[in-house]
mmCIF file of C-alpha atoms in Angstrom:
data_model
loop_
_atom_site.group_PDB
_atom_site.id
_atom_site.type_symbol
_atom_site.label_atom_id
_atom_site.label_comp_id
_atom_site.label_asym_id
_atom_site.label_seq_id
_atom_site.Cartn_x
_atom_site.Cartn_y
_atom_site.Cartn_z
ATOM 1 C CA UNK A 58 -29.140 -117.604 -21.762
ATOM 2 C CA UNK A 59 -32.563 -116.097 -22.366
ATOM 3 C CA UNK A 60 -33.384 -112.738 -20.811
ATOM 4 C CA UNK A 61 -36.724 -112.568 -21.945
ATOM 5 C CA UNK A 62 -38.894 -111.527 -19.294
ATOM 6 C CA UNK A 63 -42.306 -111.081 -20.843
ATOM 7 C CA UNK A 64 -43.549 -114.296 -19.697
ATOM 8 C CA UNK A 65 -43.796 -112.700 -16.150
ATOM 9 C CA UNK A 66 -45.775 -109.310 -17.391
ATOM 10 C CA UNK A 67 -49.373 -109.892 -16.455
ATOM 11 C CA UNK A 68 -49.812 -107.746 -19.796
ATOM 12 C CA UNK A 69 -48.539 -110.364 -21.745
ATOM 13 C CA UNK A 70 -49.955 -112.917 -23.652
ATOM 14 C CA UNK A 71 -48.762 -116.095 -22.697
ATOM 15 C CA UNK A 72 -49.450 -117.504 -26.187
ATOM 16 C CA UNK A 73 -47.121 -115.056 -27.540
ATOM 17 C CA UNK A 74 -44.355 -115.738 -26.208
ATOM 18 C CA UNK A 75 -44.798 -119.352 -26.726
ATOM 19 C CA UNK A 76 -45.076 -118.677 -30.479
ATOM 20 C CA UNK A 77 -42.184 -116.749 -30.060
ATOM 21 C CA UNK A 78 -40.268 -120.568 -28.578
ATOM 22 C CA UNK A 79 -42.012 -122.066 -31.430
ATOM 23 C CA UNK A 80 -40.449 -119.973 -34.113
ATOM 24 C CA UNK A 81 -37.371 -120.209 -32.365
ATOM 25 C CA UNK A 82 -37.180 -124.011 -32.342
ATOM 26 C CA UNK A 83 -38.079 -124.142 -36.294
ATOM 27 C CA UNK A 84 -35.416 -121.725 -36.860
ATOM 28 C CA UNK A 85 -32.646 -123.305 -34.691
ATOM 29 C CA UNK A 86 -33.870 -127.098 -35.616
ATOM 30 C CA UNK A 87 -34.796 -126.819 -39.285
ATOM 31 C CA UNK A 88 -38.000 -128.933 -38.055
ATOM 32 C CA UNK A 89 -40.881 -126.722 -39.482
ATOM 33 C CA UNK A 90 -43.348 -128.934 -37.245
ATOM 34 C CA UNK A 91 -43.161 -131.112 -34.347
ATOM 35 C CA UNK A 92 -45.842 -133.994 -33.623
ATOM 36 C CA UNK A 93 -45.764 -135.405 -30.036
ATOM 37 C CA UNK A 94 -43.976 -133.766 -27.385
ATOM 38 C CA UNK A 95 -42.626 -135.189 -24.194
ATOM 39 C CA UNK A 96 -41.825 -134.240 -21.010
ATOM 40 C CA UNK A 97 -39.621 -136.330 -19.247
ATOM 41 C CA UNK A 98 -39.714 -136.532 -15.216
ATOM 42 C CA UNK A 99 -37.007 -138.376 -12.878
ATOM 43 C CA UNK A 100 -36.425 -141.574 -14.361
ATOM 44 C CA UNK A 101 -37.405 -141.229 -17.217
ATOM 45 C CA UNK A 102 -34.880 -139.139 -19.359
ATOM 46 C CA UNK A 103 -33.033 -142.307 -21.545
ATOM 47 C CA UNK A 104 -36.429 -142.913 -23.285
ATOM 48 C CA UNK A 105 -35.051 -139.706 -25.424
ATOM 49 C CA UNK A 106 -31.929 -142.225 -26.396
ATOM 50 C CA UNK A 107 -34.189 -144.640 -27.732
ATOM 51 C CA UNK A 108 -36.604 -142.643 -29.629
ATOM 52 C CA UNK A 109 -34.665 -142.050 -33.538
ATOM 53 C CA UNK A 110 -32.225 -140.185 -34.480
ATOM 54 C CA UNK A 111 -31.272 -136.555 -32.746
ATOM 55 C CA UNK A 112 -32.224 -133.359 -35.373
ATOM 56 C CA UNK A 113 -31.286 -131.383 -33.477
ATOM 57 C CA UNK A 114 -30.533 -130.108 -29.687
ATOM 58 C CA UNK A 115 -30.671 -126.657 -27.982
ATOM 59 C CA UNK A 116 -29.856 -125.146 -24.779
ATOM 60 C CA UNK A 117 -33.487 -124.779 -23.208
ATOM 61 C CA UNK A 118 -32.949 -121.898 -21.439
ATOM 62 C CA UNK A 119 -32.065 -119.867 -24.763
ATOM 63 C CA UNK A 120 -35.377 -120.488 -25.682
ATOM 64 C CA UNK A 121 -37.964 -117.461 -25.091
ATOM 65 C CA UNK A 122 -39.559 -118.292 -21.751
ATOM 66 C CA UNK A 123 -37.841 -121.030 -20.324
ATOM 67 C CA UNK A 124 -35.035 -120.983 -17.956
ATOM 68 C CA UNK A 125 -32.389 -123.472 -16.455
ATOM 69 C CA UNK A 126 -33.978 -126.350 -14.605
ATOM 70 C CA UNK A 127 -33.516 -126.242 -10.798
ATOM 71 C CA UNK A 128 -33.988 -130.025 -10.027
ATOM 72 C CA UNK A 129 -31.331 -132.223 -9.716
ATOM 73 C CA UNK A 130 -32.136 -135.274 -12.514
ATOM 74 C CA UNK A 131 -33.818 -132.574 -15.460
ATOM 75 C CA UNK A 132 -32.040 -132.180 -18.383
ATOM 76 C CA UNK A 133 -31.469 -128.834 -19.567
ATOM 77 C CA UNK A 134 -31.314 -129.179 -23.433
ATOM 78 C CA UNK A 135 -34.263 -129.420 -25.760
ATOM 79 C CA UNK A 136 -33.904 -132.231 -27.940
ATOM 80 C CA UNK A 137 -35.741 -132.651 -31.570
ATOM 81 C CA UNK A 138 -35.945 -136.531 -32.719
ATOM 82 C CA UNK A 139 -37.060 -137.772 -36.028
ATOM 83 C CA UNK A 140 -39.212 -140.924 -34.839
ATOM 84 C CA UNK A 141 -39.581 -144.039 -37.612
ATOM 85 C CA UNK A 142 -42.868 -145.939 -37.054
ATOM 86 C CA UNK A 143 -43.354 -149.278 -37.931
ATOM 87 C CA UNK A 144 -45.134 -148.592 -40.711
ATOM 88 C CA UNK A 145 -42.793 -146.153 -42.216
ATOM 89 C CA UNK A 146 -44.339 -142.981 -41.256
ATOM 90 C CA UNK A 147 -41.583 -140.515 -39.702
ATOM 91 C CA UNK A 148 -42.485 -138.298 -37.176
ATOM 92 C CA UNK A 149 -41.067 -135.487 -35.309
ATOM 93 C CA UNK A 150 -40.779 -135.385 -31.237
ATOM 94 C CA UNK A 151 -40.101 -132.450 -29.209
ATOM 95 C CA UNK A 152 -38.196 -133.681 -26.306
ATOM 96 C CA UNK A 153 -39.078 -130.761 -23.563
ATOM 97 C CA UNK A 154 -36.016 -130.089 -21.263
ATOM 98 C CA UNK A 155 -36.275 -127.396 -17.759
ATOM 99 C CA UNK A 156 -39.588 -128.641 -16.295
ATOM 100 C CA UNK A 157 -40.275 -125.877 -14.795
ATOM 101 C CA UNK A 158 -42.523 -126.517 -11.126
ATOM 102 C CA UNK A 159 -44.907 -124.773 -8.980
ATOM 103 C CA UNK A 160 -42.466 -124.976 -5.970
ATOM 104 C CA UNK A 161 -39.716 -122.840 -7.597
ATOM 105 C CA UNK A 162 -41.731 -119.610 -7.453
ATOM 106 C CA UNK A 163 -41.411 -118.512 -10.662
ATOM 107 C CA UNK A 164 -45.166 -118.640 -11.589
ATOM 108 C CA UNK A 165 -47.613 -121.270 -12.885
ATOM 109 C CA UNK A 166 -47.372 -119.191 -16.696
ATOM 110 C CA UNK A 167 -43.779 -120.826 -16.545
ATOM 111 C CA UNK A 168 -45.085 -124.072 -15.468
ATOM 112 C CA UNK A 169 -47.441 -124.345 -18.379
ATOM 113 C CA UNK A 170 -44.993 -123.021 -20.872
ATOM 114 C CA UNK A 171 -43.713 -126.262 -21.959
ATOM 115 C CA UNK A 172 -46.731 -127.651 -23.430
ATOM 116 C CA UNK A 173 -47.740 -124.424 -24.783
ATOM 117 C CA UNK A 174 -44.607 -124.247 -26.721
ATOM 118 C CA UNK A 175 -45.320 -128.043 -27.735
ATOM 119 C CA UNK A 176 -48.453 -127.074 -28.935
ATOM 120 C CA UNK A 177 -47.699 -123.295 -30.953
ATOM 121 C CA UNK A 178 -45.202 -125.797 -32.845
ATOM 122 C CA UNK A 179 -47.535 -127.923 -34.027
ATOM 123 C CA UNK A 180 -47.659 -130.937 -31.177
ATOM 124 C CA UNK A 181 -51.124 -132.721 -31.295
ATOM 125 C CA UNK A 182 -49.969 -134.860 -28.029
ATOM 126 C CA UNK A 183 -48.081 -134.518 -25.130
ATOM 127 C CA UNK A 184 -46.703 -136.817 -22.912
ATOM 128 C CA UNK A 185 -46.242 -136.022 -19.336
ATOM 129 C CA UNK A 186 -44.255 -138.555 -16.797
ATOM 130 C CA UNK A 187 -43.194 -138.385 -13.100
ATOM 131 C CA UNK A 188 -41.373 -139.817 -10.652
ATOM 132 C CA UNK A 189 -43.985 -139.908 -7.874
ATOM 133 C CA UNK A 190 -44.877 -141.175 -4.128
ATOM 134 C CA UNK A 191 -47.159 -144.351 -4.317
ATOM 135 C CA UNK A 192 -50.406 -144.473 -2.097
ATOM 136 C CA UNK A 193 -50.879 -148.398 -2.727
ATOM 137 C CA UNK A 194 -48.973 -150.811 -0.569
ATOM 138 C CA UNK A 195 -48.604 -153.038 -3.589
ATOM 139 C CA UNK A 196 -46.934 -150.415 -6.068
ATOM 140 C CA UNK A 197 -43.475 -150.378 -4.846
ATOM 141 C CA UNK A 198 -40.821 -148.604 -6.412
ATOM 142 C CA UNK A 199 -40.163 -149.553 -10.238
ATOM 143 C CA UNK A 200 -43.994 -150.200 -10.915
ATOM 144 C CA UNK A 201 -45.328 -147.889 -14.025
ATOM 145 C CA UNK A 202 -48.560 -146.408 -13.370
ATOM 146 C CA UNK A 203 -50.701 -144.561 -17.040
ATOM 147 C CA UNK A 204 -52.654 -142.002 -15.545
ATOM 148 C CA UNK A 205 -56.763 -141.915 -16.097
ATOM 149 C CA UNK A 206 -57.426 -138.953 -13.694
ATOM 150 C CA UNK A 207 -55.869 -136.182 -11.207
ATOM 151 C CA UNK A 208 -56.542 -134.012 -8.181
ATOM 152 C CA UNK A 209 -55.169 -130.746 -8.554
ATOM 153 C CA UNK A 210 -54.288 -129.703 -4.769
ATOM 154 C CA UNK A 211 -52.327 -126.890 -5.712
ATOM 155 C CA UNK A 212 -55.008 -124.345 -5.476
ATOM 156 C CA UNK A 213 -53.797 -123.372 -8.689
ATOM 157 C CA UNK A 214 -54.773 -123.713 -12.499
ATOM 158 C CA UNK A 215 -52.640 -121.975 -15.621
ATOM 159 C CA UNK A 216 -56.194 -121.225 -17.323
ATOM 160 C CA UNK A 217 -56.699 -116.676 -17.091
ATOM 161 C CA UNK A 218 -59.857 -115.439 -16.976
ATOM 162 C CA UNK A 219 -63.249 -117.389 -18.256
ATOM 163 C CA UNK A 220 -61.015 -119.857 -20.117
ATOM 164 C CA UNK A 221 -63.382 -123.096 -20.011
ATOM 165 C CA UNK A 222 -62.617 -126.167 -20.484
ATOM 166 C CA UNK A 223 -63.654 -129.688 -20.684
ATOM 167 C CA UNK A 224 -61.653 -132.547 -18.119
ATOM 168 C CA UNK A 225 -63.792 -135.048 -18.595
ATOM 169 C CA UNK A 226 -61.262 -137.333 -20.566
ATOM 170 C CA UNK A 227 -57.833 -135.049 -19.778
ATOM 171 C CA UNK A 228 -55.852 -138.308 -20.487
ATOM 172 C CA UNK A 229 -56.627 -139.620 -23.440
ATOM 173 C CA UNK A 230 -58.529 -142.752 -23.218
ATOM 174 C CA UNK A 231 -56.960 -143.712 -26.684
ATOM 175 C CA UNK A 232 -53.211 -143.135 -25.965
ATOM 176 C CA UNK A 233 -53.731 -145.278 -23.057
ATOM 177 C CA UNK A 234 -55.251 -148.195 -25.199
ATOM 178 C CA UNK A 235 -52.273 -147.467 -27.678
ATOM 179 C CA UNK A 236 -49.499 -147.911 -24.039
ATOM 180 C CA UNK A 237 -51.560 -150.750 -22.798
ATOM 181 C CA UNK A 238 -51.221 -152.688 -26.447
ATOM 182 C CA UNK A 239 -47.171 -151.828 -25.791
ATOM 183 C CA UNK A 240 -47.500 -153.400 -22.218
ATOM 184 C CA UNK A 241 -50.805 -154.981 -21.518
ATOM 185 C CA UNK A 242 -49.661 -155.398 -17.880
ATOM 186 C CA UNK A 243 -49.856 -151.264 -17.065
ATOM 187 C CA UNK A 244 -52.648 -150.978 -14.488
ATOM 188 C CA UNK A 245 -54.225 -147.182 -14.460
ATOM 189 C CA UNK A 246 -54.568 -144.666 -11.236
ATOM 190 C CA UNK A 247 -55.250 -141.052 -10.277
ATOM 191 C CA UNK A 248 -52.526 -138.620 -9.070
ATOM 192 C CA UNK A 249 -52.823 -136.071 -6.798
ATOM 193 C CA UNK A 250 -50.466 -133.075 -7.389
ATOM 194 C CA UNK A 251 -49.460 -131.368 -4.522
ATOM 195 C CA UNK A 252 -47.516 -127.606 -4.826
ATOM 196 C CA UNK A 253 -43.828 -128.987 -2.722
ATOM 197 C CA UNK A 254 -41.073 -128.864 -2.375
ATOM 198 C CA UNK A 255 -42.066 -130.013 0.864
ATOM 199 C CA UNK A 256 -43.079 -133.682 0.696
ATOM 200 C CA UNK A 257 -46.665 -134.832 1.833
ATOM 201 C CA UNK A 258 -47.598 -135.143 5.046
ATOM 202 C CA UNK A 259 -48.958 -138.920 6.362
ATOM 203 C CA UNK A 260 -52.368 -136.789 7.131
ATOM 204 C CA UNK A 261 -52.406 -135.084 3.456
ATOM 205 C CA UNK A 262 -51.447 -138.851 1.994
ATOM 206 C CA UNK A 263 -54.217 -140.641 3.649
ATOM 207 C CA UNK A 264 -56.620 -137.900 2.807
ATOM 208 C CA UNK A 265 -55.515 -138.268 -0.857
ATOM 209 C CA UNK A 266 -56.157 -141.497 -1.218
ATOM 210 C CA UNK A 267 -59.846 -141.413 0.780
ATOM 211 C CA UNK A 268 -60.832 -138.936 -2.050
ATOM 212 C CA UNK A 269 -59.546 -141.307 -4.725
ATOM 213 C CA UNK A 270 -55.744 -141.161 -5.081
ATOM 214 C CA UNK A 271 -53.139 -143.658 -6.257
ATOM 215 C CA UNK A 272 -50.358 -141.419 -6.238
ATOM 216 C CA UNK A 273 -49.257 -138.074 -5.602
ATOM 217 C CA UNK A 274 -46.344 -135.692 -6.200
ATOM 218 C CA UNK A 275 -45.262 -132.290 -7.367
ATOM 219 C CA UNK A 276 -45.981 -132.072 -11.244
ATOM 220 C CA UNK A 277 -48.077 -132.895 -14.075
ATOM 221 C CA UNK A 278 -51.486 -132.124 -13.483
ATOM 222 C CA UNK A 279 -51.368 -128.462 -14.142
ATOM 223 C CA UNK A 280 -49.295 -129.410 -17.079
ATOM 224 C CA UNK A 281 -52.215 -131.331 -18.247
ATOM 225 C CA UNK A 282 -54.702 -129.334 -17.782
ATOM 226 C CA UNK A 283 -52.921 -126.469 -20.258
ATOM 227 C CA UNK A 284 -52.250 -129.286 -22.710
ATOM 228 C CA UNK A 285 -56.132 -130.194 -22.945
ATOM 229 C CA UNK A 286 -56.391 -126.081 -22.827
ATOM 230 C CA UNK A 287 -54.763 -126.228 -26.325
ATOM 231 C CA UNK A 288 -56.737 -129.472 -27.313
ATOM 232 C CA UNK A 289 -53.868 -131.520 -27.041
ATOM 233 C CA UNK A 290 -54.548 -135.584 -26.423
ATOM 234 C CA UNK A 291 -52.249 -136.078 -23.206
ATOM 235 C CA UNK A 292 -51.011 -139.409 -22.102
ATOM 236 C CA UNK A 293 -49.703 -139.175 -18.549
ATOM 237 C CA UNK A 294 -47.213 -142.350 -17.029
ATOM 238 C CA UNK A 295 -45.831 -142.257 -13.604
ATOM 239 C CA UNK A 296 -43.102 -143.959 -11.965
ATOM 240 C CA UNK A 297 -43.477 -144.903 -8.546
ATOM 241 C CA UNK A 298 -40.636 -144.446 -7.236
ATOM 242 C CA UNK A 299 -41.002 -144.738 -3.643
ATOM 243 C CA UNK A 300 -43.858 -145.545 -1.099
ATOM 244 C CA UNK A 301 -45.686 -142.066 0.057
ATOM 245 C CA UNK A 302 -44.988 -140.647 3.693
ATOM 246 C CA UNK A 303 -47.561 -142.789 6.157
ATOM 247 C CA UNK A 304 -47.331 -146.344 3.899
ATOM 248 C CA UNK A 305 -43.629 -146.342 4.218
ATOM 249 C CA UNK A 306 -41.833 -146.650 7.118
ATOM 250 C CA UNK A 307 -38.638 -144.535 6.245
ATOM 251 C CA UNK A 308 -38.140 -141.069 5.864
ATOM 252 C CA UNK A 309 -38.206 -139.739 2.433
ATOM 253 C CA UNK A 310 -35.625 -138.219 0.080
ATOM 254 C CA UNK A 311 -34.876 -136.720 -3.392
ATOM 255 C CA UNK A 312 -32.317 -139.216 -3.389
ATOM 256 C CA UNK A 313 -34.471 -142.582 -2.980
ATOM 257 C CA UNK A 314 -36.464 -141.122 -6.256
ATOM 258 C CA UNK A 315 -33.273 -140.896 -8.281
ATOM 259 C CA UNK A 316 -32.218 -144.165 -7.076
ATOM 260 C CA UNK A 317 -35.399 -145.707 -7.997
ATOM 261 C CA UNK A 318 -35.149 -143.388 -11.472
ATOM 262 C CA UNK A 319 -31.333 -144.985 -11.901
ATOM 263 C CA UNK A 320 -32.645 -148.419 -11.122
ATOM 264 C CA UNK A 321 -35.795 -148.314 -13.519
ATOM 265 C CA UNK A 322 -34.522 -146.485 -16.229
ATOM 266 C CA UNK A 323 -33.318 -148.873 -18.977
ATOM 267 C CA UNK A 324 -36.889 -150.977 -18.266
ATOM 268 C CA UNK A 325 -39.377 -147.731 -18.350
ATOM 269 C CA UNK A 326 -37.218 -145.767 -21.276
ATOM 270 C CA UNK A 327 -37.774 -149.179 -23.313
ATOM 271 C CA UNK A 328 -41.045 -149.056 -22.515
ATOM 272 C CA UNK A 329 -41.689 -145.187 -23.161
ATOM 273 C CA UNK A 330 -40.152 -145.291 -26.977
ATOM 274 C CA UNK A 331 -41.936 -148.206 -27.812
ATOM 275 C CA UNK A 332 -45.315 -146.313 -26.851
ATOM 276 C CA UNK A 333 -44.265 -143.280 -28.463
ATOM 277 C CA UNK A 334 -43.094 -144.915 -31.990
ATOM 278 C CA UNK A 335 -46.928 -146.345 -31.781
ATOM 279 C CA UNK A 336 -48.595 -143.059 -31.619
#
């Protein structure tokens, strides 16, 4: 397991220790260059099955800067995949495991690690997915949501100092037209990303969706905004996998989103590798 602690020196360049991943996946996959990474949220973890054939596949946590995942449902192996488009081209996908999140404490420069890694080795897109809390009465669990827009909540952002940079389009208006020719039936929404663990409040829901939410949860947005950081195109897809506190009338519970993961799985991982052998 990974020691390395320079990720948490304020001294330390964040980008350097995600070229330091970056060299370290080359070396231990034999993959000089990725192309499209993914990060793969509850549910959504057999799309990695479907994608090509396996290069390669290393503990994550050996990996400078990442540690063991603390969610129940996150894998905790880095995968590389050699991806066969239709037309012939191959391509390489980094298959990000440990999502790290804001809740766990351990800092939002481990939170944006993942992409940064995704990008230092080469990754021109990301794709970020979630299991998330619906606001909509008539998204129940199982429906598949691309992201257009979020509302960071979190009070925090993984940008340092007068790092600027353009949101206008953070999910690529492009990879959505590419998911939507895959599934023409995938209606678009904004999620809100709250900090957790703690689930949201019916107050917090309701005022999510008055300023403009669809769905809200615990991930992806910061993600997103270090991905467009490093001038990544980012496609975001959520899974709703249950009804958000207020618009349903049971308690929630990590279970119900693994359950709804479980259930969906087969269906959304189809639909993931057939977006992602597009791009």
């Amino acid at each position: 397991m990974s020691t390395d602690l320079d990720l948490d020196d304020p001294t330390t360049n964040p980008f350097d220790v995600a070229a330091a991943a970056a060299e370290y996946i080359a070396a231990k996959t034999g993959v000089p260059g990725h192309d499209v990474a993914l990060v793969l949220g509850s549910g959504w973890g057999g799309a990695a099955e479907l994608l090509g054939d396996v290069v390669a596949e290393i503990p994550t946590a050996d990996i400078p800067g990442f540690v063991q995942p603390a969610v129940q449902g996150h894998r905790s192996t880095t995968r590389s995949i050699r991806v066969e488009r239709p037309d012939g081209a191959v391509r390489y996908a980094l298959v990000l495991g440990s999502r790290t999140h804001l809740y766990e404490g351990r800092g939002i420069r481990r939170v944006a690690h993942g992409v940064r890694t995704a990008a230092a080795t080469g990754c021109d897109t990301v794709i970020l997915t979630n299991g998330c809390g619906s606001v909509h009465i008539g998204w129940r669990p199982g429906q598949v949501v691309l992201l257009k827009d979020h509302i960071n909540f979190t009070g925090q952002t993984p940008l340092e100092g007068a790092k600027f940079a353009d949101m206008t389009d953070i999910y690529t208006p492009r990879l959505r037209d590419i998911a939507r020719s895959v599934d023409p039936d995938l209606p678009e929404g904004v999620y809100a990303q709250f900090h957790g663990p703690q689930y949201e409040t019916p107050a917090e829901v309701k005022m999510a969706s008055l300023l403009g939410a669809d769905l809200v949860g615990m991930s992806t947005a910061v993600e997103a905004v270090a991905a467009r950081h490093c001038r990544m195109d980012v496609l975001g897809i959520s899974l709703a996998t249950n009804l958000a506190a207020g618009i349903s009338a049971n308690p929630l519970s990590h279970e119900e989103v693994l359950e709804a993961g479980r259930v969906s799985g087969p269906r959304i991982s189809d639909l993931l590798a057939r977006v992602v052998k597009q791009l």
